[in-house]
């Protein structure tokens, strides 16, 4: 039976043509293979559907955060190489190998665990070494990576496919941190040459790297948010032509006039100064529409932008349409375009004091996702 949630009038619409356009734009820009990052439910766009589409569009590889995301992709028949970028718990090593998932090896001890699991299964593990060049998250520090690289290069049970690091500040084109991280990374990679081992695929650039730092492209790039057509940070420059693939749409479910001075929603935090028309929209923070947009968000109705007023509730919120007109069942655009007007994820992020990432990945499974293509 179909999931009843799928019939909700509130929905996420993902424009697959825009995803293709964004992938193409990134490819043309970087000229090296692209690992499409689909962690966190493909940034809210839907893990399996997005992975299938990127696979059909010839993306070179996929990246996820956790083992379980990779397993889900395999379960749904995704055949592309998949790198799990997060850390690995030793006991999970066998599952990685059995599901043909590429492993991020971030320490000598983890390397030994992966080798032991591979030997026990009689099947080689495909690994990428993680070098820490300044993020201090996971990975072996670049300044002490020599023995780690030697051990991995000598491993009998690991196929050393890649070596990578992660940029902490690339979404800001003016940060000096990126050049420093690149230098540290290249220094660490030079150790392969020193010991006469073949150089694995070197990858470093996230979306910020793709946008601002061509020197970080190396042998492969790992864009996430940019693939979905959203900029990583307000400081970022749109050096690649991308378009937001996701829109969030609902409908007016109630219309009324609120008298001057009568407060709207929980906490009575907002009241109109004169009689005004207020409509209710049946979606709320229980769906991932942030409560931080209370009296700060904007929506589109009939091509006009109107303010969210009062607190966003779990399942509903209110919009002041002033003397504008709206009828029950009129379309409400929370993110996206309508009659030439637009509400971007970036603008909502700014209004809510959140990052664009949080807004996207917060949109949860209570909202059905619909995929459209010309
Ligand atoms: C999330 C992630 C990316 C993609 O980051 P964006 O900023 O969305 O492009 C790339 N590499 C690693 C290791 C990540 O964790």
PDB file of C-alpha atoms and ligand atoms in Angstrom, residues 35-39 43 63-65 83-86 104 130 135 137-138 164-167 170-171 203-210 221-228 230-232 357, ligand 1:
ATOM      1  CA  UNK A  35      31.975  12.419  -6.115  1.00  0.00           C
ATOM      2  CA  UNK A  36      28.372  13.479  -5.504  1.00  0.00           C
ATOM      3  CA  UNK A  37      27.696  13.791  -1.793  1.00  0.00           C
ATOM      4  CA  UNK A  38      24.296  12.353  -0.835  1.00  0.00           C
ATOM      5  CA  UNK A  39      24.598  12.067   2.950  1.00  0.00           C
ATOM      6  CA  UNK A  43      20.595  17.081   1.919  1.00  0.00           C
ATOM      7  CA  UNK A  63      29.818   9.849  -0.916  1.00  0.00           C
ATOM      8  CA  UNK A  64      27.775   9.294   2.248  1.00  0.00           C
ATOM      9  CA  UNK A  65      28.455   9.864   5.931  1.00  0.00           C
ATOM     10  CA  UNK A  83      32.787   6.208  -0.143  1.00  0.00           C
ATOM     11  CA  UNK A  84      31.622   6.345   3.457  1.00  0.00           C
ATOM     12  CA  UNK A  85      33.281   9.529   4.688  1.00  0.00           C
ATOM     13  CA  UNK A  86      32.576   9.242   8.394  1.00  0.00           C
ATOM     14  CA  UNK A 104      37.608   5.972   5.292  1.00  0.00           C
ATOM     15  CA  UNK A 130      41.969  10.452   5.836  1.00  0.00           C
ATOM     16  CA  UNK A 135      39.719  20.360  10.683  1.00  0.00           C
ATOM     17  CA  UNK A 137      37.707  16.000  13.233  1.00  0.00           C
ATOM     18  CA  UNK A 138      38.951  12.610  12.061  1.00  0.00           C
ATOM     19  CA  UNK A 164      41.841  12.839   1.234  1.00  0.00           C
ATOM     20  CA  UNK A 165      41.335  15.673   3.643  1.00  0.00           C
ATOM     21  CA  UNK A 166      38.517  18.096   4.427  1.00  0.00           C
ATOM     22  CA  UNK A 167      38.515  21.879   4.158  1.00  0.00           C
ATOM     23  CA  UNK A 170      36.553  26.965   1.927  1.00  0.00           C
ATOM     24  CA  UNK A 171      33.089  28.547   1.863  1.00  0.00           C
ATOM     25  CA  UNK A 203      40.615  14.630  -3.158  1.00  0.00           C
ATOM     26  CA  UNK A 204      40.044  17.693  -1.049  1.00  0.00           C
ATOM     27  CA  UNK A 205      37.443  20.116  -2.422  1.00  0.00           C
ATOM     28  CA  UNK A 206      33.948  20.400  -0.967  1.00  0.00           C
ATOM     29  CA  UNK A 207      31.462  22.896  -2.462  1.00  0.00           C
ATOM     30  CA  UNK A 208      33.457  25.849  -1.129  1.00  0.00           C
ATOM     31  CA  UNK A 209      36.605  24.440  -2.705  1.00  0.00           C
ATOM     32  CA  UNK A 210      34.814  23.996  -6.033  1.00  0.00           C
ATOM     33  CA  UNK A 221      36.032  16.848  -5.996  1.00  0.00           C
ATOM     34  CA  UNK A 222      33.346  16.176  -3.380  1.00  0.00           C
ATOM     35  CA  UNK A 223      30.576  18.758  -3.725  1.00  0.00           C
ATOM     36  CA  UNK A 224      27.458  18.418  -1.608  1.00  0.00           C
ATOM     37  CA  UNK A 225      25.304  21.491  -1.151  1.00  0.00           C
ATOM     38  CA  UNK A 226      26.350  23.067  -4.457  1.00  0.00           C
ATOM     39  CA  UNK A 227      25.069  20.033  -6.329  1.00  0.00           C
ATOM     40  CA  UNK A 228      21.642  20.927  -4.976  1.00  0.00           C
ATOM     41  CA  UNK A 230      22.549  26.150  -2.791  1.00  0.00           C
ATOM     42  CA  UNK A 231      25.570  28.178  -1.686  1.00  0.00           C
ATOM     43  CA  UNK A 232      27.413  26.948   1.419  1.00  0.00           C
ATOM     44  CA  UNK A 357      22.560  23.069   5.328  1.00  0.00           C
TER      45      UNK A 357
HETATM   46  C1  LIG B   1      29.764  16.850   3.804  1.00  0.00           C
HETATM   47  C2  LIG B   1      31.084  16.639   3.223  1.00  0.00           C
HETATM   48  C3  LIG B   1      31.378  17.123   1.928  1.00  0.00           C
HETATM   49  C4  LIG B   1      30.430  17.994   1.141  1.00  0.00           C
HETATM   50  O1  LIG B   1      30.344  19.258   1.762  1.00  0.00           O
HETATM   51  P1  LIG B   1      29.581  20.492   1.079  1.00  0.00           P
HETATM   52  O2  LIG B   1      29.993  21.646   1.869  1.00  0.00           O
HETATM   53  O3  LIG B   1      28.122  20.195   1.187  1.00  0.00           O
HETATM   54  O4  LIG B   1      30.024  20.523  -0.342  1.00  0.00           O
HETATM   55  C5  LIG B   1      32.612  16.802   1.397  1.00  0.00           C
HETATM   56  N1  LIG B   1      33.520  16.078   2.110  1.00  0.00           N
HETATM   57  C6  LIG B   1      33.267  15.615   3.347  1.00  0.00           C
HETATM   58  C7  LIG B   1      34.306  14.837   4.067  1.00  0.00           C
HETATM   59  C8  LIG B   1      32.052  15.903   3.957  1.00  0.00           C
HETATM   60  O5  LIG B   1      31.824  15.464   5.196  1.00  0.00           O
END
